[in-house]
Coordinates of C-alpha atoms in Angstrom, one line a residue:
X1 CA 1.0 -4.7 -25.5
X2 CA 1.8 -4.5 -21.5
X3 CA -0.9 -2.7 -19.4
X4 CA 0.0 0.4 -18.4
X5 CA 1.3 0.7 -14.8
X6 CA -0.7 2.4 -12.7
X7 CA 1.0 5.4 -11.0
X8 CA 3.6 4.7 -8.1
X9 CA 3.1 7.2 -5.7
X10 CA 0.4 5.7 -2.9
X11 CA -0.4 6.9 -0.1
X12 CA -0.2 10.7 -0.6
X13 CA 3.5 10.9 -1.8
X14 CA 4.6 13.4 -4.0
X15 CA 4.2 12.7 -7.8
X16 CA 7.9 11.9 -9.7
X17 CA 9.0 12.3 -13.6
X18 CA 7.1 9.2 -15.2
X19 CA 10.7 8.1 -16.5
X20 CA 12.1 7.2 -13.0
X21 CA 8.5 5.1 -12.7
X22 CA 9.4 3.0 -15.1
X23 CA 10.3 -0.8 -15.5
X24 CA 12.8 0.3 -18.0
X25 CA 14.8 1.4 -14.7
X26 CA 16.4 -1.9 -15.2
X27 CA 19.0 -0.7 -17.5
X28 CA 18.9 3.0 -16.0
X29 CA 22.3 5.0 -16.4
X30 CA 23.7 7.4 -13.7
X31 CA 21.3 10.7 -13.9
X32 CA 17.7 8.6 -13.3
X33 CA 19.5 6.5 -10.8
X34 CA 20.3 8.9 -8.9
X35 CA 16.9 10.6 -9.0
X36 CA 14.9 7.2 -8.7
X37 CA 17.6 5.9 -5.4
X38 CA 16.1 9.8 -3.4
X39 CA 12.6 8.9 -4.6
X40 CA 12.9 5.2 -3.1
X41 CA 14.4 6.7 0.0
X42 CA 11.8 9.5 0.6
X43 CA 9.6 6.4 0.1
X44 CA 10.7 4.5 2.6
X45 CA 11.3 7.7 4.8
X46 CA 7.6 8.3 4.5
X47 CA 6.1 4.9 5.0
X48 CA 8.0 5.2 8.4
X49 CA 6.5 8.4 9.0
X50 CA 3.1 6.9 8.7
X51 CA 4.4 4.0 10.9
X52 CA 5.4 6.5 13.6
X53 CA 2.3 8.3 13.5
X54 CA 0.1 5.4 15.1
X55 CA 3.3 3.7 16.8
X56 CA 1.6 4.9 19.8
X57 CA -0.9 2.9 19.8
X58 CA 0.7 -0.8 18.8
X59 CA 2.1 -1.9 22.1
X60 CA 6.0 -3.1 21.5
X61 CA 6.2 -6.3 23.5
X62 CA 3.0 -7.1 22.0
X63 CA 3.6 -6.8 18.5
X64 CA 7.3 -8.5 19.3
X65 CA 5.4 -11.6 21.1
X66 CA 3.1 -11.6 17.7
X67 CA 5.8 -11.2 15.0
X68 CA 8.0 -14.3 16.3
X69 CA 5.2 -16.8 15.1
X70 CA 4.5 -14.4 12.0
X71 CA 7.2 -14.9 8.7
X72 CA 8.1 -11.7 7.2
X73 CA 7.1 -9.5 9.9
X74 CA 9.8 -7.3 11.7
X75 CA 9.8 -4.3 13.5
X76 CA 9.4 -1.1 10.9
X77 CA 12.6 0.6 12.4
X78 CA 14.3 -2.4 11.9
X79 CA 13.4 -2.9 8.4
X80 CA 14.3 0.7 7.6
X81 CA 17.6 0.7 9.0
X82 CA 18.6 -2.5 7.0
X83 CA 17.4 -0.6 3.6
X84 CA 20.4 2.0 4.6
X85 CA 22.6 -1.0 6.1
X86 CA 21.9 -3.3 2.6
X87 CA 23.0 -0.3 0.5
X88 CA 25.7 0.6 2.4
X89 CA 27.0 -2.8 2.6
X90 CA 26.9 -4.0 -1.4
X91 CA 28.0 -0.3 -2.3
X92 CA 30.1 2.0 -0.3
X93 CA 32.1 -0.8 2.0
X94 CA 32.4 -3.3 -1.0
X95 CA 35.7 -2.8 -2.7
X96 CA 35.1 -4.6 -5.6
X97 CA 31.4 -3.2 -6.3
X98 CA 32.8 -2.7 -10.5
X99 CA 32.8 -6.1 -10.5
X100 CA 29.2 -6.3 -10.9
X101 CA 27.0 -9.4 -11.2
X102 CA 30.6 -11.4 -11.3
X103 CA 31.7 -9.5 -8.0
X104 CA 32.1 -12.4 -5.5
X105 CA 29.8 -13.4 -2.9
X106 CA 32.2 -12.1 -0.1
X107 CA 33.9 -8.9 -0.9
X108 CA 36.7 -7.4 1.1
X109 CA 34.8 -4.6 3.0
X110 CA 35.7 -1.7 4.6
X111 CA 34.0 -0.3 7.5
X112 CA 30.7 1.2 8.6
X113 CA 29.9 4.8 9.1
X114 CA 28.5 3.3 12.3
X115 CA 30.5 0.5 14.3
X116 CA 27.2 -1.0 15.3
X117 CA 25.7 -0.7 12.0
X118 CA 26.4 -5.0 11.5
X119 CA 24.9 -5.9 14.9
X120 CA 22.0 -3.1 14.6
X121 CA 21.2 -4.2 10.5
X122 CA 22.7 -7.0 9.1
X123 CA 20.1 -10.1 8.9
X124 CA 22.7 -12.3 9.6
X125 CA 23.5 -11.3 13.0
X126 CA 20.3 -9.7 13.6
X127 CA 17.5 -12.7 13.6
X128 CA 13.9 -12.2 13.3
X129 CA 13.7 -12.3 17.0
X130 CA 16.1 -9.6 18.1
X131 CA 14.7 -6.9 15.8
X132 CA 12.3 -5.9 18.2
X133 CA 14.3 -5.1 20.9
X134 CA 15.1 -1.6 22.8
X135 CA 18.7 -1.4 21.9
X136 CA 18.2 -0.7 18.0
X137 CA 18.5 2.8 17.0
X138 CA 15.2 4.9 17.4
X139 CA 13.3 6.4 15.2
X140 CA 15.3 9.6 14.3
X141 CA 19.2 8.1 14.8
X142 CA 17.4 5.8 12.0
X143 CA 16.5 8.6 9.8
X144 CA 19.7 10.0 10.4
X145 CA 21.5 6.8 9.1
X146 CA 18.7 6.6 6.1
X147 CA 20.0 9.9 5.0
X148 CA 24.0 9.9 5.6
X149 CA 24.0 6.3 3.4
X150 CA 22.3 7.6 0.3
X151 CA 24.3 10.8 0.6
X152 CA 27.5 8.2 0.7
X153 CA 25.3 5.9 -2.4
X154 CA 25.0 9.2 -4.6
X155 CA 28.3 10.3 -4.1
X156 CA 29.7 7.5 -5.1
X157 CA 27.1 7.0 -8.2
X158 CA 28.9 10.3 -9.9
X159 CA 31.9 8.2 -10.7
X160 CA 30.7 4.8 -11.4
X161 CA 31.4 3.4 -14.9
X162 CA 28.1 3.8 -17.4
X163 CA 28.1 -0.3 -17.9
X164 CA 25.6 -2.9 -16.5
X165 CA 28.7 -4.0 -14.4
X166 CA 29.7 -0.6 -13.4
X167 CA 26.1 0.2 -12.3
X168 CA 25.1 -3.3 -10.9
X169 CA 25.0 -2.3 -7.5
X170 CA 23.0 0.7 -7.5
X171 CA 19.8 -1.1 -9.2
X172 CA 20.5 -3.6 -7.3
X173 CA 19.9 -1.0 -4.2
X174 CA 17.1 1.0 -5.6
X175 CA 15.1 -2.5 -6.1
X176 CA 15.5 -3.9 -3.2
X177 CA 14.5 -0.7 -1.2
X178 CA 11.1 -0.6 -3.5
X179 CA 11.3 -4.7 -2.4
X180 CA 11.8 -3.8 1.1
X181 CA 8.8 -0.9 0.8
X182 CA 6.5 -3.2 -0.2
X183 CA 7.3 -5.5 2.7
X184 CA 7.1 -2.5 5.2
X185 CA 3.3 -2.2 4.3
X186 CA 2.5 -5.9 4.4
X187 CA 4.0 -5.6 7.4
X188 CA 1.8 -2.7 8.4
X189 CA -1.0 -4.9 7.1
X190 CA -0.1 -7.7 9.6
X191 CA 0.3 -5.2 12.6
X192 CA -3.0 -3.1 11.9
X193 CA -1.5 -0.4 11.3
X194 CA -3.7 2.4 9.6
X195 CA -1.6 3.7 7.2
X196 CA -4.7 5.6 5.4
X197 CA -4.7 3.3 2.8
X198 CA -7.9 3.5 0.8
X199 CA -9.4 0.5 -1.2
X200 CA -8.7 -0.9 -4.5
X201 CA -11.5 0.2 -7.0
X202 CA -13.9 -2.2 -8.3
X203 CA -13.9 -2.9 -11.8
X204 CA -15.7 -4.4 -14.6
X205 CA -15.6 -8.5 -14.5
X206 CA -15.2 -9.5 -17.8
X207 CA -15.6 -13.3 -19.5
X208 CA -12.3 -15.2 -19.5
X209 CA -10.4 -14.5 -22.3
X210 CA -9.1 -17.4 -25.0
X211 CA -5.4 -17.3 -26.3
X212 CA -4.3 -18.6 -29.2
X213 CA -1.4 -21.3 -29.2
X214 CA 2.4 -19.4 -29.7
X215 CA 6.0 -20.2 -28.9
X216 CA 6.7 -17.5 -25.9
X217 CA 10.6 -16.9 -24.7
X218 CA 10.7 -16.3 -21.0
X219 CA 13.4 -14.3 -19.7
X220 CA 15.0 -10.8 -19.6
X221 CA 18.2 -10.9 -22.0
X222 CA 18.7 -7.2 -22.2
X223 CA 16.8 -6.3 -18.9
X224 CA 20.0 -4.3 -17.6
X225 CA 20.0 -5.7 -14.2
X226 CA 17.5 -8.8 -13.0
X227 CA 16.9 -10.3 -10.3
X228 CA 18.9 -13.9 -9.6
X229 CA 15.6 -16.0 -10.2
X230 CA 15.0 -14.1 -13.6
X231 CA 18.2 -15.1 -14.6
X232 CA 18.6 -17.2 -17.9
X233 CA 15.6 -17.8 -19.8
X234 CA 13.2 -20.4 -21.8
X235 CA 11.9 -20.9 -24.5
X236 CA 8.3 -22.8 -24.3
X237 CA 5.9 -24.1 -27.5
X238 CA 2.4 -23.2 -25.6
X239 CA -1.2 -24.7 -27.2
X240 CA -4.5 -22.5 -27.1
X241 CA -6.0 -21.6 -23.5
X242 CA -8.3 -20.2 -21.6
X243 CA -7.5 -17.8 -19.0
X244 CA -9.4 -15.5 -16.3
X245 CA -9.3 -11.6 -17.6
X246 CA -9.0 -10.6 -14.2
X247 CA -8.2 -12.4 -10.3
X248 CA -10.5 -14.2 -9.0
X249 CA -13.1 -12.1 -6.9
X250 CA -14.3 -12.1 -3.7
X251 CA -17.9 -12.8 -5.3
X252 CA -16.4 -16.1 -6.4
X253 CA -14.4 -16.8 -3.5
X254 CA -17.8 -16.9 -1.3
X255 CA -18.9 -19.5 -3.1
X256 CA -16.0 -21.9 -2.4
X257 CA -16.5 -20.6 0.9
X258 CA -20.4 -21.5 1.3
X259 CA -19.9 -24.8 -0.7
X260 CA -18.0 -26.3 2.1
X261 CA -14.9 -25.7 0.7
X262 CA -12.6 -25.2 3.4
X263 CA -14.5 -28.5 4.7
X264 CA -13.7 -30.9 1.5
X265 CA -9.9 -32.6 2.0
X266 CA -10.6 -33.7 -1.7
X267 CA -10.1 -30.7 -3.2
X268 CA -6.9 -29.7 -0.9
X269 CA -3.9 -30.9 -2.0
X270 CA -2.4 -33.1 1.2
X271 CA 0.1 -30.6 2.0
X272 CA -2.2 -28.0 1.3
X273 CA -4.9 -30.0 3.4
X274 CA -2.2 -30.2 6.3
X275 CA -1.2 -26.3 6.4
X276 CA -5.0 -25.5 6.7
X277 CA -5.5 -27.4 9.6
X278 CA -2.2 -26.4 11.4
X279 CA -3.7 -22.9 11.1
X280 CA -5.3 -20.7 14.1
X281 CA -8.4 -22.3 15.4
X282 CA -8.7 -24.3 12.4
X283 CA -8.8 -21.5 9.7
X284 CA -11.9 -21.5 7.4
X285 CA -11.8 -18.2 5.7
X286 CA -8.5 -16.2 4.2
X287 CA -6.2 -14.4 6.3
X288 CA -7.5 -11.1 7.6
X289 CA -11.4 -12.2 6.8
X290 CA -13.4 -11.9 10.1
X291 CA -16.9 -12.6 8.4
X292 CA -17.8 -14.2 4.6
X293 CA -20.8 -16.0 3.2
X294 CA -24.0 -15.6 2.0
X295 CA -24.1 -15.7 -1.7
X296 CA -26.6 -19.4 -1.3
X297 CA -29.1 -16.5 -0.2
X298 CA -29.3 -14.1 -3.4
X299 CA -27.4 -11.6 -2.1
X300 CA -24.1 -12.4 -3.8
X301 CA -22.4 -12.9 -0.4
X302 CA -20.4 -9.9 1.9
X303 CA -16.8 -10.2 3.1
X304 CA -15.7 -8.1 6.2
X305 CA -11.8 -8.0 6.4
X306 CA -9.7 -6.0 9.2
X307 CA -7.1 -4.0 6.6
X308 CA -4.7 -1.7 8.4
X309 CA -6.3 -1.9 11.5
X310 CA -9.8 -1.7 10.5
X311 CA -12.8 -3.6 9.9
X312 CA -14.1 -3.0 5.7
X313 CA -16.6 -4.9 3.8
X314 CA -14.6 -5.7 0.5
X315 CA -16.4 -5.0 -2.9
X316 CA -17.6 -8.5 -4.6
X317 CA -16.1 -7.4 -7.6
X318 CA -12.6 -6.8 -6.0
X319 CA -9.7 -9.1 -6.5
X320 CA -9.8 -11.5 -3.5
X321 CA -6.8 -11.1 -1.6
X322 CA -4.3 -12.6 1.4
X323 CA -4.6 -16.1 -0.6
X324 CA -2.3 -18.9 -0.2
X325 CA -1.1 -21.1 -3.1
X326 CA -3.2 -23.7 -1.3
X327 CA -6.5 -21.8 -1.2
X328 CA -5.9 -21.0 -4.8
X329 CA -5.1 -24.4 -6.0
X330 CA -8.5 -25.9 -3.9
X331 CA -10.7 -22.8 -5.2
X332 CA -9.2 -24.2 -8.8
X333 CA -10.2 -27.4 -8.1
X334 CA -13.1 -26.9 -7.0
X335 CA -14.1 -24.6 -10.0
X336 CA -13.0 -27.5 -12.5
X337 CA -10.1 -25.2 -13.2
X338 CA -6.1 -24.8 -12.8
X339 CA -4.3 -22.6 -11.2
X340 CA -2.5 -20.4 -14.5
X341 CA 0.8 -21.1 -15.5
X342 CA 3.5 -18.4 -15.4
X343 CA 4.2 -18.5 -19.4
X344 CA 0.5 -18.2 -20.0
X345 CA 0.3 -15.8 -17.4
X346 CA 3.0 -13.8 -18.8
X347 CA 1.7 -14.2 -23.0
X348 CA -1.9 -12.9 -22.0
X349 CA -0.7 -10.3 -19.8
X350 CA 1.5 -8.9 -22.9
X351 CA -1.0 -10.1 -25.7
X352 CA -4.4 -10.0 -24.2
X353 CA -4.2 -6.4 -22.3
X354 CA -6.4 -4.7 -25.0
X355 CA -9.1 -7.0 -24.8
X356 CA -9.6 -7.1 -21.0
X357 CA -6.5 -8.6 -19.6
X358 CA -6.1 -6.8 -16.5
X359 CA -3.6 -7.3 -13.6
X360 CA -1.9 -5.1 -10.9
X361 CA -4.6 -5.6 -8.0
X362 CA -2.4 -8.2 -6.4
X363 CA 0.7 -10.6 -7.1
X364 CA -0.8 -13.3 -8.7
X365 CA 0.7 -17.2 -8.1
X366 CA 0.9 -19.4 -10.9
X367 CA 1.0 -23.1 -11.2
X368 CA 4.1 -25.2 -10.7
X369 CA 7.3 -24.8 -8.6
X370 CA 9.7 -22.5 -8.9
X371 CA 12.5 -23.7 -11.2
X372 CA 15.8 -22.1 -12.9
X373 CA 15.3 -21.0 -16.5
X374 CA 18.4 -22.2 -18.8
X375 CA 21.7 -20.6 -18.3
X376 CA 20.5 -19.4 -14.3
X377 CA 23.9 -18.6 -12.6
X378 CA 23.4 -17.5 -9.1
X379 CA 24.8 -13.9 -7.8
X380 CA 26.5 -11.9 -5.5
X381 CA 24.2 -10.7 -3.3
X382 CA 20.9 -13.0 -2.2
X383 CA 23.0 -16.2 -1.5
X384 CA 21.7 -16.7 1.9
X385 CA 19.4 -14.1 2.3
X386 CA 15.1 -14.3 1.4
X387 CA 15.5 -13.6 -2.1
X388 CA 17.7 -16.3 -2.8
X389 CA 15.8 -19.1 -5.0
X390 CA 18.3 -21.5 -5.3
X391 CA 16.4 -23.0 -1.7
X392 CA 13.3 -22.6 -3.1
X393 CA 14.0 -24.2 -6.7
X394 CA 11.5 -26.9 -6.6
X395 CA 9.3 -25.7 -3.7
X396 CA 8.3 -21.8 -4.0
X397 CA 5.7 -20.7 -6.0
X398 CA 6.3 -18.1 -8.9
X399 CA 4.5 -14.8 -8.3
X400 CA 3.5 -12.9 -11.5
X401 CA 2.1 -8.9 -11.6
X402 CA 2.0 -6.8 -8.5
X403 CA 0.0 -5.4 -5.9
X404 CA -1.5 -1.5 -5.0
X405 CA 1.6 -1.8 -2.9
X406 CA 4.6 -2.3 -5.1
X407 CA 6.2 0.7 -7.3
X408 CA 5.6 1.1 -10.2
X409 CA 9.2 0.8 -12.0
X410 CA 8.7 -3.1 -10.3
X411 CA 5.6 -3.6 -12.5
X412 CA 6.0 -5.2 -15.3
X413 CA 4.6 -8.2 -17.0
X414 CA 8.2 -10.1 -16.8
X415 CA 9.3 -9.5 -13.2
X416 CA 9.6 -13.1 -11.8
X417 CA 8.6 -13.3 -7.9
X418 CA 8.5 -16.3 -5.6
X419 CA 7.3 -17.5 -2.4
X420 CA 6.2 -20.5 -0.2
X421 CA 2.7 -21.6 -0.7
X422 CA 1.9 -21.7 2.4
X423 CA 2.4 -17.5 2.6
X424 CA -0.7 -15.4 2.8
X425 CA 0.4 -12.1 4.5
X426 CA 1.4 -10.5 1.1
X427 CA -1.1 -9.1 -1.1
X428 CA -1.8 -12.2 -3.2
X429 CA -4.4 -13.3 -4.8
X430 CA -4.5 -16.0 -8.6
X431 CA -6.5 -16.8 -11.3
X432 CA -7.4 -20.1 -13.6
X433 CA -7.8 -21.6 -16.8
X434 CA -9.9 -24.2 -18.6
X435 CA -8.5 -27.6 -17.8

């Protein structure tokens, strides 16, 4: 049985109707749509509250001159603006949004509510470069446009056919604004922004946990709507193993740390050996870490990381976090371990939850590249864009669980994330198995 996901509404937002929290969203007909797209929005509305709280004290130019050597990490308006501009796009200009998942790749479209919107909002004529700059909207013609594109989104909602096809576009917009959510606080992470984000609570380390062999089907056949690298599905004959019940902690980390581990190419991978040393000053600690060590001297070690703009001395017991696939894959050697797959990942997450199995403190990556399950067909709207994995087949690494920072109707033990392991601004951490 899946654990239970915690509750969705961090950061001092109001509590919502459990059902709208739920991964079951996926196949979600008109009337929780509708409720769960003004949740998502007040969402985003108030993570750029909080943004515009302490914008007074993060310097534009600076931050600009920082985000152009930093993936991911736009300006806050920006990011806000293209949530209203993405749904607005797929939804009210597309013409052939009944279409669904078979709607073509390039729609005829009508026009914006605002004749600037595409040059303001679209990622496509808007690089990472320009979204810093004085001529985007401020802060309130943003919330303006926030609020005049849902009103257009739910207005349209009320007539759409009750079918996955008929409905396509609407989950499609409500997940990618809890997508684009979790990226706004990453990207407050990156910035130092204090956002009044408190801590993750320690928990109880328990022994790794063994699994018994099983055939597991991967996929999501009757998810409703997924997302294009969830698409098709597998099905894999997996022997007995060994995995961790929980991340691996910062109590182990140190350890890697004081053994020389950032010092040893052996237990890098070369291209993992080669992203180390092409980082800042020759990196020897995980993003975000200003001080770590000390477990050789009894003490179990003590990690001081800057998180949202301040300095905290992380828990030993707490998930280590702001890992790349590389650090993971070294820590793993190093340990005499592996790196988990995402199918054993995945059966211990759904089998293993009642005796200790515990995710949710951060995305987790998993072993292997990123490959299309059987029967993938690509879709209609991340051709192109960040979420596409048809670039990425091959070379991404899969993401399993989530972090304190995604909602909770995106945390479920079969959403299928990727990235490039050499990323370490999200909230990721991993754990192993016995080789």
């Amino acid at each position: 049985m899946p654990s239970s996901p915690p509750s969705s509404t961090p950061f001092g937002a109001h509590p919502v109707p459990y059902s709208i929290d739920s991964p079951d969203m996926r196949r979600a007909g008109r009337e929780l749509l509708s409720l769960a797209l003004i949740d998502a929005r007040n969402h985003t509305l108030h993570l750029l509250s909080l943004c515009e709280n302490v914008w007074g004290s993060v310097e534009l130019p600076a931050a600009a001159e920082y985000a152009e050597g930093e993936e991911g990490v736009a300006s806050p308006v920006w990011m806000a603006g293209h949530v209203g501009w993405f749904s607005e796009w797929w939804i009210a200009r597309n013409t052939q949004r009944a279409f669904g998942a078979d709607c073509p790749a390039r729609p005829t479209r009508l026009a914006a509510i605002d004749p600037n919107a595409d040059g303001w909002w679209n990622p496509t004529q808007r690089t990472p470069d320009t979204r810093w700059l004085p001529d985007l909207p401020d802060l309130s013609q943003t919330k303006a446009y926030l609020l005049e594109t849902l009103e257009s989104t739910l207005e349209l909602l009320e007539h759409a056919a009750e079918t996955d096809a008929g409905l396509y576009f609407y989950r499609l917009a409500l997940f990618y604004e809890d997508l684009c959510g979790e990226q706004l606080v990453v990207t407050a992470q990156a910035l130092g922004l204090p956002l009044g984000i408190e801590q993750t609570p320690t928990a109880v380390t328990r022994e790794p946990l063994l699994v018994p062999a099983t055939t597991w089907e991967l996929g999501l056949p009757d998810a409703g709507f997924v997302f294009a690298q969830e698409r098709g599905g597998d099905r894999i004959e997996v022997p007995e193993f060994e995995i961790d019940a929980q991340p691996i902690t910062w109590s182990q980390f140190i350890e890697f740390v004081d053994d020389g581990g950032y010092d040893a190419s052996a237990l890098w991978h070369p291209e993992g050996w080669r992203w180390l040393n092409a980082q800042v000053e020759g990196r020897r600690a995980p993003r975000y870490v200003e001080q770590i060590g000390g477990a050789r001297h009894g003490s179990g070690g003590s990690v001081l990381q800057r998180r949202f703009g301040t300095t905290v001395r992380a828990a030993g017991q707490q998930s280590a976090v702001h890992l790349s696939w590389w650090e993971a894959d070294a820590w793993a050697r190093w340990a005499g371990r592996r790196v988990a797959t995402e199918v054993e990942w995945e059966i211990a997450a759904h089998t293993a939850a009642r005796r200790g199995f515990r995710w949710s403190d951060v995305q987790e990556w998993t072993a292997g590249t990123l490959q299309p399950w059987v029967g993938f067909k690509a879709d209609p709207w991340s051709a192109g864009s960040a979420f596409d994995p048809v670039p990425a087949f091959g070379q991404a690494r899969v993401l399993r669980g989530a972090s304190f920072a995604t909602r909770a109707r995106l945390r479920s033990d079969k959403r299928r994330d990727f990235a490039a392991p050499g990323r370490d601004d999200g909230f990721f951490g991993f754990r192993t198995c016995a080789v």
